[in-house]
Amino acid sequence: MKGKPVSEDHLPPSAFRSPPPNTARIPTDFGFERSSSRLPIASVQTVNKELVALISKHKRGFFLVAALQFVTVASALVIPRTFGNLLGQLGKNPQKANISLTVTIVATALVVQTIFSYWTKVKASVLGEFVLSSLRERFLERVVELPPNVVERAGSGELLSRTTTDIDHITWAVRDAFPIITISLVEIASIFIAIAFTAPIFIAVVMIGAPVIFAVTRRYLRKSPQAYRVESSSYALMNSVLVESAESGRTIDALRLGEDRIERSDSALGRWIEWERYTLRLRTAWFPFVEMSYIFPLGVVLLVGAYFYNLGTMTIAQITASLLYAQMAIDPLEGMLWWIDELQGGKASLSRLLGIHEIQEREIRISEPDGFEVRGEEIRYGYKKDRDVLNGISFIIEPGTRVAIVGPSGAGKSTLGKLLAGIQPPRSGTVTVGGSEVGYLPVEQTRGHVALVTQEHHIFVGTLRENISLANADATDEEIWEALVAVDAHLWARELVAGLETPVGIGGTRLLPPQAQQVALARLVLADPHTLILDEATSLLDQRSARHLEASLNSVLEGRTVIAIAHRLQSAHDADIIAVIEDGKISEWGSHAALMKADGPYATLWKSWRDES
Ligand code: ATP
């Protein structure tokens, strides 16, 4: 292409792609696309439908931009015609040529063109932002609703890449490609109309390059959408591998997995580069032909013009105007083709963004829990199709009971905790609270009945108050302080410079991990559910603080059902019922005294824990 229709600092992401390789291996099938993405990718038809829907939703905006551009181009088209007429007059009778009229017309046309061109660009940018914001909002609404197990399976890298890189690509496409293509189309159409009015024969001449442009562009567009999609997927995979490696640096070090991670990163990077090269080759096979196809007609216009001029059937004015028109068509044509290419990347990203909407919705079964009894019947659940982690668990927990779940690592305790909290329903069997299947209740309703606190906690950017009142937006200061007292956090909270209004999280006061865990528990106290599931919720506190906190929590938890996954057996000792889970099954169920008497797995665990501590 002759030049980029954008300035350097405004280049689209693909402008920074690597140079053409000599030995790029062209992939012959796109099977990789399916295997590399862990979330669905929307089909070409869905993407096209979405584009049509977007255009029709914003049709007024598009129409306005097109109308404004039409005026811009019409004023620009006056200039070649005026110059053509002037040349004609100079050829016939130089004394009669009206130069000052020509200057006035050209100056007026330039002023109109400048004003309307500015106006068009402003309106086009505003339109782009509207389109973008409706896309973004829909995407975010969907992302926060995604079932947690889907997000867990997909990995944070995949989702991160869709929310960042893909949105960036779409931003480029929507903000620039869409308006520029619309503007260019109007411009080209107007120029053709002007040529038709000046000398219709030149329409055929200018169209001489069209079959070549059509053929190479068609070939390019046949292959490129899928190639861009695979390229985006391979980029996301590489991103996932790198993010996972960065996030789990300590584990990688501890298990000496460095070599393996480097190999995985190299392989993911290699695949991405391979696809990057492939799309680059597609582009390099397309651009030169396109370039030739619109330079060539200019020469032909001159030749044909000269021929007809000699025959006396065409004037200098017609030839000059047509030549200038043909020249004027190059820029919009070039810009349009450049941005069609960019649009391919944008479409690939859009298909990944829309793919999020194809994830199966969480099944909702409306029902109102009647009572507080928690019951499990023949619960089976597995993360993989062929291996269940929970192998038929049944129990009844009366309201107000304190249950401690203990067992060896990997036995399925946390998995059971997630099912009890309704994060996902079991594969078979039922988990009910007050007779309603908790995994199928609407999320807001579930949170009113059952809440889960795990050892993973998060402090959001905001004030301490905002972080705690997440669980209950209407909580008063008094209630928040009561919650802080209940979790032993009032002492350090009172020392914060601005008390509840102190900014915490990134950019604010950094809370220590045990403090963050207390904040998570304070949220739970405010949420006020009748059943609480604590999965190692005090694991980050030292043993003494944890015991103190548990004692403080006792008064708040009075009367509620508490199911605690216990790694410190002292908590189990204080519970009404202890459930021992082994290999995804309940192997023992009873009070501390009863289980000690039975001298089974719990008694063994207790003795070894007591000896260690
Ligand atoms: P721990 O005390 O070590 O936390 P646990 O008893 O809580 O162990 P779970 O975390 O429920 O055990 O895990 C039970 C099994 O399920 C383990 O084999 C674990 O590797 C597997 N598992 C847990 N979470 C996932 C997941 N998100 N994807 C795949 N497998 C998982």
XYZ file of C-alpha atoms and ligand atoms in Angstrom:
644
model
C 0.000 0.000 0.000
C 1.161 3.471 -0.780
C 1.027 4.873 2.724
C -0.852 4.504 5.899
C -3.945 6.631 6.239
C -3.105 7.128 9.910
C -0.307 8.759 11.798
C 2.410 6.694 13.566
C 0.993 7.118 17.042
C -2.386 6.111 15.754
C -1.353 2.838 14.178
C -3.550 -0.202 14.669
C -2.048 -3.164 16.536
C -1.312 -5.121 13.350
C 1.001 -2.370 12.130
C 3.518 -3.608 14.671
C 3.513 -7.140 13.372
C 6.799 -8.891 12.629
C 8.481 -8.597 9.199
C 7.752 -11.201 6.500
C 9.603 -14.434 7.243
C 11.451 -16.426 4.608
C 10.575 -19.807 5.921
C 7.149 -19.418 7.443
C 5.315 -22.689 7.506
C 1.775 -22.155 6.364
C -0.597 -24.091 8.589
C -2.889 -26.234 6.515
C -5.716 -26.790 8.945
C -7.378 -24.776 11.634
C -7.895 -27.583 14.152
C -5.704 -25.719 16.603
C -8.401 -23.108 16.970
C -10.708 -25.579 18.654
C -8.123 -27.018 20.984
C -6.466 -23.763 22.048
C -9.461 -21.864 23.358
C -11.030 -22.900 26.601
C -14.100 -20.722 26.108
C -16.448 -20.787 23.105
C -15.813 -18.673 19.996
C -18.822 -17.339 18.100
C -19.319 -18.441 14.491
C -18.847 -16.109 11.491
C -22.636 -16.020 11.071
C -23.145 -14.873 14.668
C -20.519 -12.157 14.241
C -22.118 -10.939 10.998
C -25.542 -10.937 12.650
C -24.158 -8.911 15.550
C -22.598 -6.421 13.122
C -25.897 -6.010 11.260
C -27.692 -5.610 14.614
C -25.153 -3.004 15.734
C -25.498 -1.043 12.498
C -29.287 -1.135 12.622
C -29.280 -0.149 16.303
C -27.156 2.888 15.457
C -28.596 3.491 11.966
C -29.385 7.137 12.644
C -25.761 7.745 13.604
C -24.474 5.961 10.519
C -26.888 7.864 8.302
C -25.815 11.192 9.785
C -22.108 10.368 9.296
C -22.796 9.283 5.694
C -24.818 12.457 4.973
C -22.142 14.738 6.429
C -19.463 12.922 4.478
C -21.490 13.282 1.302
C -21.447 17.075 1.709
C -17.687 16.954 2.475
C -16.970 14.973 -0.689
C -19.377 16.962 -2.843
C -17.538 20.160 -1.904
C -14.192 18.465 -2.610
C -15.437 17.326 -6.021
C -16.171 20.901 -7.070
C -12.422 21.617 -7.116
C -11.281 19.287 -9.950
C -14.271 20.309 -12.027
C -13.476 24.022 -11.562
C -9.811 23.477 -12.445
C -10.852 21.430 -15.457
C -13.127 24.256 -16.645
C -10.348 26.809 -16.108
C -7.906 24.725 -18.165
C -10.545 24.409 -20.897
C -11.048 28.213 -20.955
C -7.286 28.816 -20.989
C -6.950 26.401 -23.943
C -9.689 28.127 -25.942
C -9.300 31.793 -25.059
C -6.882 32.732 -22.227
C -8.180 36.351 -22.109
C -11.688 35.175 -21.210
C -10.571 32.826 -18.435
C -12.088 33.954 -15.125
C -9.337 33.212 -12.605
C -10.821 35.162 -9.699
C -14.123 33.241 -9.989
C -12.125 29.976 -9.980
C -10.252 31.073 -6.849
C -13.504 32.084 -5.107
C -15.206 28.776 -5.947
C -12.156 26.717 -4.867
C -11.740 28.706 -1.624
C -15.443 28.339 -0.751
C -15.310 24.608 -1.545
C -12.243 24.237 0.682
C -13.903 26.027 3.611
C -17.070 23.912 3.310
C -14.953 20.758 2.976
C -12.915 21.616 6.093
C -15.960 22.379 8.243
C -17.890 19.297 7.163
C -14.864 17.026 7.333
C -14.292 18.103 10.958
C -17.948 17.629 11.769
C -18.007 14.178 10.126
C -14.985 13.032 12.112
C -16.450 14.225 15.411
C -19.773 12.505 14.720
C -17.998 9.336 13.518
C -15.900 9.182 16.682
C -18.916 9.725 18.924
C -20.751 7.008 17.003
C -17.769 4.670 17.459
C -17.771 5.280 21.203
C -21.488 4.515 21.468
C -21.101 1.263 19.541
C -18.125 0.341 21.693
C -19.774 1.116 24.990
C -22.841 -1.001 24.196
C -20.528 -3.897 23.238
C -18.412 -3.484 26.372
C -21.333 -3.207 28.755
C -22.973 -6.345 27.372
C -19.656 -8.192 27.638
C -19.007 -7.162 31.221
C -22.550 -7.964 32.309
C -22.070 -11.454 30.913
C -18.586 -11.974 32.343
C -19.622 -11.263 35.915
C -22.513 -13.690 35.531
C -20.351 -16.559 34.247
C -20.649 -19.728 36.301
C -17.531 -19.920 38.553
C -16.639 -23.415 37.339
C -16.504 -22.123 33.742
C -14.112 -19.335 34.756
C -12.017 -21.800 36.761
C -11.832 -24.179 33.796
C -11.003 -21.448 31.312
C -8.188 -19.991 33.402
C -7.618 -16.333 34.142
C -5.316 -15.774 31.114
C -8.028 -16.622 28.595
C -10.565 -14.293 30.168
C -7.940 -11.611 30.680
C -6.981 -11.736 27.028
C -10.641 -11.391 25.966
C -11.214 -8.465 28.300
C -8.019 -6.653 27.297
C -6.430 -7.545 23.934
C -9.680 -8.454 22.197
C -11.483 -5.372 23.494
C -8.474 -3.317 22.288
C -8.767 -4.812 18.797
C -12.468 -4.111 18.716
C -11.853 -0.587 19.957
C -9.547 -0.029 16.975
C -12.037 -1.492 14.596
C -15.073 0.325 15.944
C -13.441 3.669 16.618
C -11.510 3.852 13.350
C -12.309 1.104 10.867
C -16.093 1.427 10.977
C -16.299 5.195 10.499
C -13.456 5.278 7.956
C -14.982 2.493 5.856
C -18.365 4.239 5.947
C -16.756 7.560 5.007
C -14.623 5.975 2.259
C -17.584 4.176 0.706
C -19.544 7.432 0.485
C -16.481 9.176 -0.934
C -15.851 6.552 -3.626
C -19.530 6.491 -4.618
C -19.600 10.309 -4.875
C -16.424 10.350 -6.991
C -17.918 7.792 -9.377
C -21.062 9.887 -9.716
C -18.891 12.919 -10.481
C -16.939 10.988 -13.146
C -20.215 9.768 -14.651
C -21.384 13.369 -14.998
C -18.029 14.515 -16.431
C -17.179 11.764 -18.921
C -19.056 8.442 -18.445
C -16.499 6.523 -20.520
C -13.951 6.977 -17.727
C -16.103 4.924 -15.346
C -15.159 1.872 -17.423
C -11.500 2.968 -17.530
C -11.255 3.554 -13.785
C -12.913 0.197 -13.189
C -10.112 -1.567 -15.092
C -8.368 -2.573 -11.857
C -11.590 -3.635 -10.147
C -11.573 -7.340 -11.214
C -8.036 -7.777 -9.829
C -8.910 -5.998 -6.575
C -12.057 -8.067 -6.333
C -10.269 -11.393 -6.957
C -7.343 -10.866 -4.560
C -9.524 -9.318 -1.865
C -11.985 -12.189 -2.113
C -9.181 -14.712 -1.758
C -7.804 -12.775 1.202
C -11.164 -12.458 2.932
C -11.869 -16.174 2.416
C -8.801 -17.178 4.371
C -8.150 -14.327 6.746
C -11.124 -14.316 9.178
C -10.446 -17.842 10.373
C -6.684 -17.266 10.416
C -7.125 -14.142 12.551
C -9.377 -16.034 14.939
C -6.814 -18.803 15.370
C -4.112 -16.200 15.783
C -6.101 -14.519 18.587
C -6.729 -17.880 20.240
C -3.060 -18.811 20.095
C -2.216 -15.403 21.557
C -4.694 -16.013 24.401
C -3.175 -19.435 25.041
C 0.295 -17.927 25.217
C -1.069 -15.281 27.548
C -2.635 -17.960 29.760
C 0.609 -19.896 30.009
C 2.583 -16.762 30.899
C -0.002 -15.477 33.416
C -0.236 -18.901 35.069
C 3.554 -19.124 35.303
C 3.781 -15.632 36.804
C 0.956 -16.259 39.272
C 2.331 -19.563 40.503
C 6.013 -18.612 40.597
C 6.549 -19.972 44.108
C 4.955 -23.340 43.353
C 7.019 -23.613 40.166
C 10.170 -22.910 42.183
C 9.220 -25.290 44.971
C 8.437 -28.154 42.601
C 11.302 -27.267 40.244
C 8.914 -26.974 37.320
C 10.916 -24.168 35.707
C 12.092 -26.207 32.700
C 8.607 -27.508 32.054
C 7.074 -24.007 32.194
C 9.760 -22.668 29.851
C 9.006 -25.475 27.395
C 5.283 -24.775 27.576
C 5.832 -21.036 27.115
C 8.155 -21.668 24.148
C 5.663 -23.969 22.544
C 2.733 -21.545 23.044
C 4.866 -18.656 21.800
C 6.014 -20.716 18.788
C 2.423 -21.493 17.795
C 1.408 -17.891 18.098
C 4.367 -16.737 15.971
C 3.474 -19.383 13.380
C -0.049 -18.016 13.030
C 1.169 -14.452 13.149
C 3.444 -15.253 10.197
C 0.653 -16.944 8.340
C -1.638 -13.903 8.558
C 1.304 -11.710 7.560
C 1.849 -13.814 4.453
C -1.810 -13.456 3.577
C -1.435 -9.695 3.820
C 1.750 -9.554 1.778
C 0.081 -11.575 -1.003
C -2.809 -9.135 -1.037
C -1.425 -5.610 -0.740
C 0.863 -5.403 -3.851
C -1.914 -6.455 -6.246
C -4.293 -3.972 -4.701
C -1.653 -1.248 -4.994
C -1.089 -1.970 -8.694
C -4.786 -2.101 -9.393
C -5.449 1.455 -8.483
C -2.310 3.073 -9.849
C -2.682 1.415 -13.254
C -6.054 3.037 -14.190
C -4.520 6.520 -13.855
C -2.207 5.823 -16.799
C -5.072 4.376 -18.793
C -7.218 7.488 -18.136
C -4.431 9.605 -19.668
C -4.048 7.344 -22.715
C -7.773 7.028 -23.398
C -8.246 10.767 -22.723
C -5.526 11.626 -25.253
C -7.107 9.325 -27.839
C -10.573 10.913 -27.499
C -9.090 14.404 -27.400
C -7.408 13.730 -30.754
C -10.722 12.521 -32.134
C -12.230 15.768 -30.867
C -14.897 14.024 -28.759
C -13.501 15.066 -25.387
C -12.360 18.385 -23.938
C -9.272 19.139 -21.819
C -11.652 20.119 -18.996
C -13.238 16.659 -18.996
C -9.897 14.847 -19.086
C -8.353 16.981 -16.327
C -11.382 16.671 -14.054
C -11.612 12.900 -14.602
C -7.910 12.432 -13.956
C -8.153 14.404 -10.719
C -11.270 12.441 -9.720
C -9.487 9.127 -10.387
C -6.557 10.390 -8.328
C -8.960 11.444 -5.560
C -10.447 7.934 -5.409
C -7.080 6.387 -4.460
C -7.001 7.660 -0.902
C -10.438 6.457 0.203
C -9.936 3.164 -1.645
C -6.596 2.657 0.017
C -7.967 3.649 3.400
C -10.943 1.381 2.993
C -8.849 -1.674 2.081
C -6.400 -0.988 4.900
C -9.222 -0.831 7.390
C -11.004 -3.854 5.926
C -7.855 -5.704 6.943
C -8.015 -4.201 10.412
C -11.660 -5.156 10.557
C -10.648 -8.808 10.107
C -8.675 -8.645 13.359
C -11.578 -6.807 14.973
C -14.051 -9.416 13.720
C -11.882 -12.229 15.088
C -11.819 -10.489 18.463
C -15.562 -9.858 18.265
C -16.134 -13.581 17.698
C -14.157 -14.285 20.878
C -16.095 -11.638 22.761
C -19.449 -12.933 21.530
C -18.333 -16.468 22.358
C -18.789 -15.542 26.014
C -22.529 -15.213 25.337
C -22.603 -18.790 24.041
C -21.559 -20.270 27.363
C -24.474 -22.174 28.738
C -26.400 -20.165 31.289
C -26.535 -21.464 34.831
C -29.818 -23.352 35.167
C -32.199 -21.550 37.493
C -35.053 -23.291 39.290
C -37.202 -20.841 41.185
C -38.225 -21.990 44.655
C -38.375 -20.511 48.141
C -36.447 -22.456 50.826
C -38.757 -23.544 53.616
C -36.700 -23.792 56.807
C -32.963 -24.025 57.394
C -32.227 -27.735 57.162
C -29.226 -28.619 54.979
C -29.491 -31.984 53.301
C -27.317 -33.917 50.887
C -28.562 -36.975 49.036
C -26.265 -39.278 47.084
C -24.062 -36.354 45.994
C -21.704 -37.191 43.152
C -19.467 -34.653 41.503
C -16.300 -34.642 39.397
C -14.219 -32.010 37.608
C -13.456 -34.491 34.839
C -16.048 -36.611 33.095
C -14.457 -39.934 33.943
C -13.448 -39.282 37.586
C -15.740 -38.352 40.429
C -14.267 -36.514 43.410
C -17.394 -37.001 45.539
C -18.734 -40.551 45.403
C -22.249 -40.581 46.819
C -22.446 -38.474 49.976
C -25.648 -38.228 52.042
C -26.319 -36.348 55.292
C -28.836 -34.205 57.153
C -27.696 -31.143 59.131
C -30.268 -29.759 61.539
C -30.471 -25.934 61.804
C -28.027 -24.445 64.308
C -25.615 -27.395 64.180
C -21.855 -26.868 64.068
C -20.282 -29.322 61.679
C -16.562 -29.773 61.133
C -15.441 -31.481 57.973
C -12.058 -33.135 58.288
C -10.076 -35.573 56.200
C -6.862 -36.028 54.264
C -5.782 -33.580 51.559
C -7.565 -34.139 48.250
C -10.422 -36.066 49.873
C -13.029 -33.664 48.461
C -13.739 -31.371 51.456
C -13.510 -28.055 49.560
C -15.477 -29.499 46.667
C -18.274 -30.426 49.066
C -18.068 -26.912 50.533
C -18.593 -25.390 47.061
C -21.610 -27.599 46.391
C -23.104 -26.737 49.803
C -22.688 -23.040 48.992
C -24.478 -23.553 45.665
C -21.492 -22.482 43.547
C -22.393 -25.371 41.301
C -24.950 -28.186 41.467
C -23.791 -31.816 41.860
C -23.481 -34.063 38.802
C -26.084 -36.324 40.374
C -27.898 -36.357 43.686
C -29.129 -33.219 45.463
C -27.916 -30.556 47.885
C -30.866 -28.750 49.466
C -31.334 -25.937 51.925
C -34.854 -25.750 53.343
C -35.897 -28.218 50.630
C -34.662 -26.052 47.691
C -31.778 -27.196 45.521
C -29.194 -24.573 46.397
C -27.139 -24.985 43.176
C -30.123 -23.898 41.072
C -31.323 -20.913 43.117
C -30.689 -17.403 41.706
C -27.335 -16.156 43.043
C -28.815 -13.249 45.045
C -31.281 -15.597 46.732
C -28.563 -18.155 47.569
C -26.404 -15.506 49.246
C -29.263 -14.666 51.613
C -29.300 -18.258 52.839
C -25.818 -19.711 52.477
C -22.438 -17.983 52.336
C -18.993 -19.376 51.773
C -15.721 -17.898 53.019
C -12.596 -19.526 51.700
C -8.945 -18.849 52.351
C -8.905 -16.910 49.064
C -9.890 -13.370 49.940
C -9.813 -10.183 48.010
C -9.576 -6.574 49.029
C -11.202 -4.353 46.421
C -9.879 -0.909 45.650
C -12.025 1.397 47.782
C -12.516 2.303 51.421
C -12.663 -0.154 54.294
C -16.377 0.635 54.601
C -16.999 -0.160 50.914
C -15.106 -3.428 51.266
C -17.170 -4.575 54.219
C -20.561 -3.240 53.170
C -20.319 -5.154 49.872
C -22.325 -7.807 51.656
C -25.002 -5.339 52.764
C -25.022 -1.936 51.131
C -27.443 -0.524 53.728
C -25.309 -1.406 56.767
C -24.917 1.412 59.300
C -21.580 2.418 60.884
C -22.667 0.706 64.055
C -23.375 -2.563 62.255
C -20.030 -2.400 60.440
C -18.162 -1.861 63.722
C -20.111 -4.702 65.322
C -19.008 -6.951 62.454
C -15.406 -5.800 62.927
C -15.594 -6.527 66.649
C -17.020 -9.984 65.904
C -13.978 -10.835 63.805
C -11.412 -9.241 66.168
C -10.557 -6.586 63.585
C -11.750 -3.523 65.518
C -8.367 -2.904 67.167
C -6.376 -2.415 63.973
C -9.356 -0.837 62.166
C -9.580 1.912 64.822
C -5.934 2.727 64.250
C -6.413 3.456 60.560
C -6.025 7.171 59.795
C -9.507 7.696 58.438
C -11.237 4.773 60.161
C -13.876 3.208 57.908
C -13.154 5.788 55.214
C -9.505 4.706 54.853
C -8.709 3.687 51.273
C -7.487 0.096 51.217
C -6.193 -2.262 48.518
C -3.916 -1.255 45.668
C -2.982 2.428 46.034
C -4.338 2.600 49.587
C -3.381 1.075 52.934
C -2.152 -2.445 52.258
C -3.899 -4.879 54.588
C -1.918 -7.896 55.725
C -3.294 -11.282 54.603
C -4.721 -12.099 58.070
C -6.431 -8.658 58.141
C -7.866 -9.291 54.675
C -9.200 -12.597 55.929
C -10.880 -10.777 58.841
C -12.475 -8.330 56.392
C -13.839 -11.308 54.432
C -15.328 -12.704 57.653
C -16.779 -9.293 58.591
C -18.560 -9.265 55.227
C -19.986 -12.629 56.106
C -21.251 -11.362 59.457
C -22.991 -8.470 57.682
C -24.447 -10.734 54.992
C -26.255 -12.517 57.820
C -27.033 -15.865 56.166
C -28.442 -18.685 58.295
C -25.880 -21.185 57.012
C -22.171 -20.453 56.817
C -19.505 -22.492 55.161
C -15.991 -21.706 56.288
C -13.301 -23.301 54.154
C -10.087 -22.755 56.074
C -11.374 -19.243 56.658
C -8.925 -18.556 59.487
C -5.944 -20.401 58.002
C -3.841 -17.250 57.571
C -4.058 -16.325 61.245
C -1.617 -17.794 63.725
C -3.004 -20.468 66.006
C -3.605 -18.177 68.995
C -5.300 -15.415 66.964
C -7.413 -17.966 65.151
C -8.676 -19.451 68.415
C -9.402 -15.967 69.730
C -11.262 -15.044 66.553
C -13.252 -18.254 66.632
C -14.232 -17.492 70.228
C -15.312 -13.927 69.228
C -17.258 -15.282 66.269
C -19.067 -17.750 68.496
C -21.551 -15.193 69.798
C -22.319 -13.970 66.255
C -22.667 -17.479 64.935
C -24.986 -18.499 67.767
C -28.085 -20.188 66.366
C -26.698 -20.491 62.827
C -25.614 -23.589 60.994
C -21.845 -23.515 60.595
C -20.067 -25.994 58.374
C -16.334 -25.528 58.834
C -13.719 -27.296 56.766
C -11.130 -27.665 59.469
C -7.419 -28.066 59.098
C -6.847 -27.386 62.794
C -8.471 -30.247 64.596
C -9.031 -28.076 67.655
C -11.994 -26.485 65.803
C -13.309 -29.966 65.082
C -13.123 -30.834 68.754
C -15.524 -27.973 69.563
C -18.055 -28.914 66.829
C -21.356 -30.734 67.448
C -20.703 -33.122 64.599
C -17.531 -34.147 62.825
C -17.722 -35.530 59.301
C -14.646 -37.398 58.147
C -14.298 -37.436 54.382
C -12.056 -39.961 52.715
C -11.932 -40.625 48.974
C -15.040 -38.564 48.353
C -17.148 -40.448 50.910
C -18.177 -39.823 54.515
C -16.314 -42.474 56.433
C -17.300 -41.261 59.915
C -20.024 -38.995 61.332
C -20.496 -38.123 64.991
C -19.339 -36.057 67.949
C -15.699 -35.832 69.028
C -16.352 -38.082 72.002
C -18.199 -40.682 69.928
C -15.545 -40.779 67.214
C -12.712 -40.996 69.724
C -14.513 -43.910 71.310
C -14.934 -45.571 67.919
C -11.145 -45.330 67.518
C -11.426 -45.052 63.730
C -9.830 -42.654 61.187
C -10.800 -39.533 63.176
C -9.178 -40.830 66.361
C -5.989 -41.549 64.381
C -6.052 -38.052 62.805
C -6.666 -36.426 66.214
C -3.859 -38.299 67.905
C -1.335 -37.493 65.202
C -2.417 -33.815 65.163
C -2.148 -33.576 68.967
C 1.290 -35.172 68.908
C 2.462 -32.697 66.248
C 1.151 -29.556 67.929
P -7.273 -29.942 50.654
O -7.454 -30.254 52.096
O -5.890 -30.217 50.176
O -7.786 -28.600 50.263
P -9.710 -31.194 49.817
O -10.117 -32.358 50.616
O -10.385 -29.912 50.095
O -8.136 -31.016 49.823
P -10.578 -30.789 47.108
O -9.896 -29.473 47.015
O -12.046 -30.819 47.186
O -9.946 -31.635 48.303
O -10.091 -31.660 45.876
C -10.551 -32.991 45.657
C -9.963 -33.466 44.348
O -10.454 -32.676 43.285
C -8.461 -33.382 44.313
O -7.968 -34.523 43.617
C -8.196 -32.132 43.511
O -7.006 -32.260 42.774
C -9.397 -32.098 42.563
N -9.762 -30.725 42.228
C -10.067 -29.756 43.101
N -10.387 -28.606 42.451
C -10.276 -28.882 41.139
C -10.485 -28.126 39.940
N -10.878 -26.850 39.958
N -10.280 -28.742 38.749
C -9.900 -30.036 38.705
N -9.697 -30.804 39.775
C -9.885 -30.253 40.991
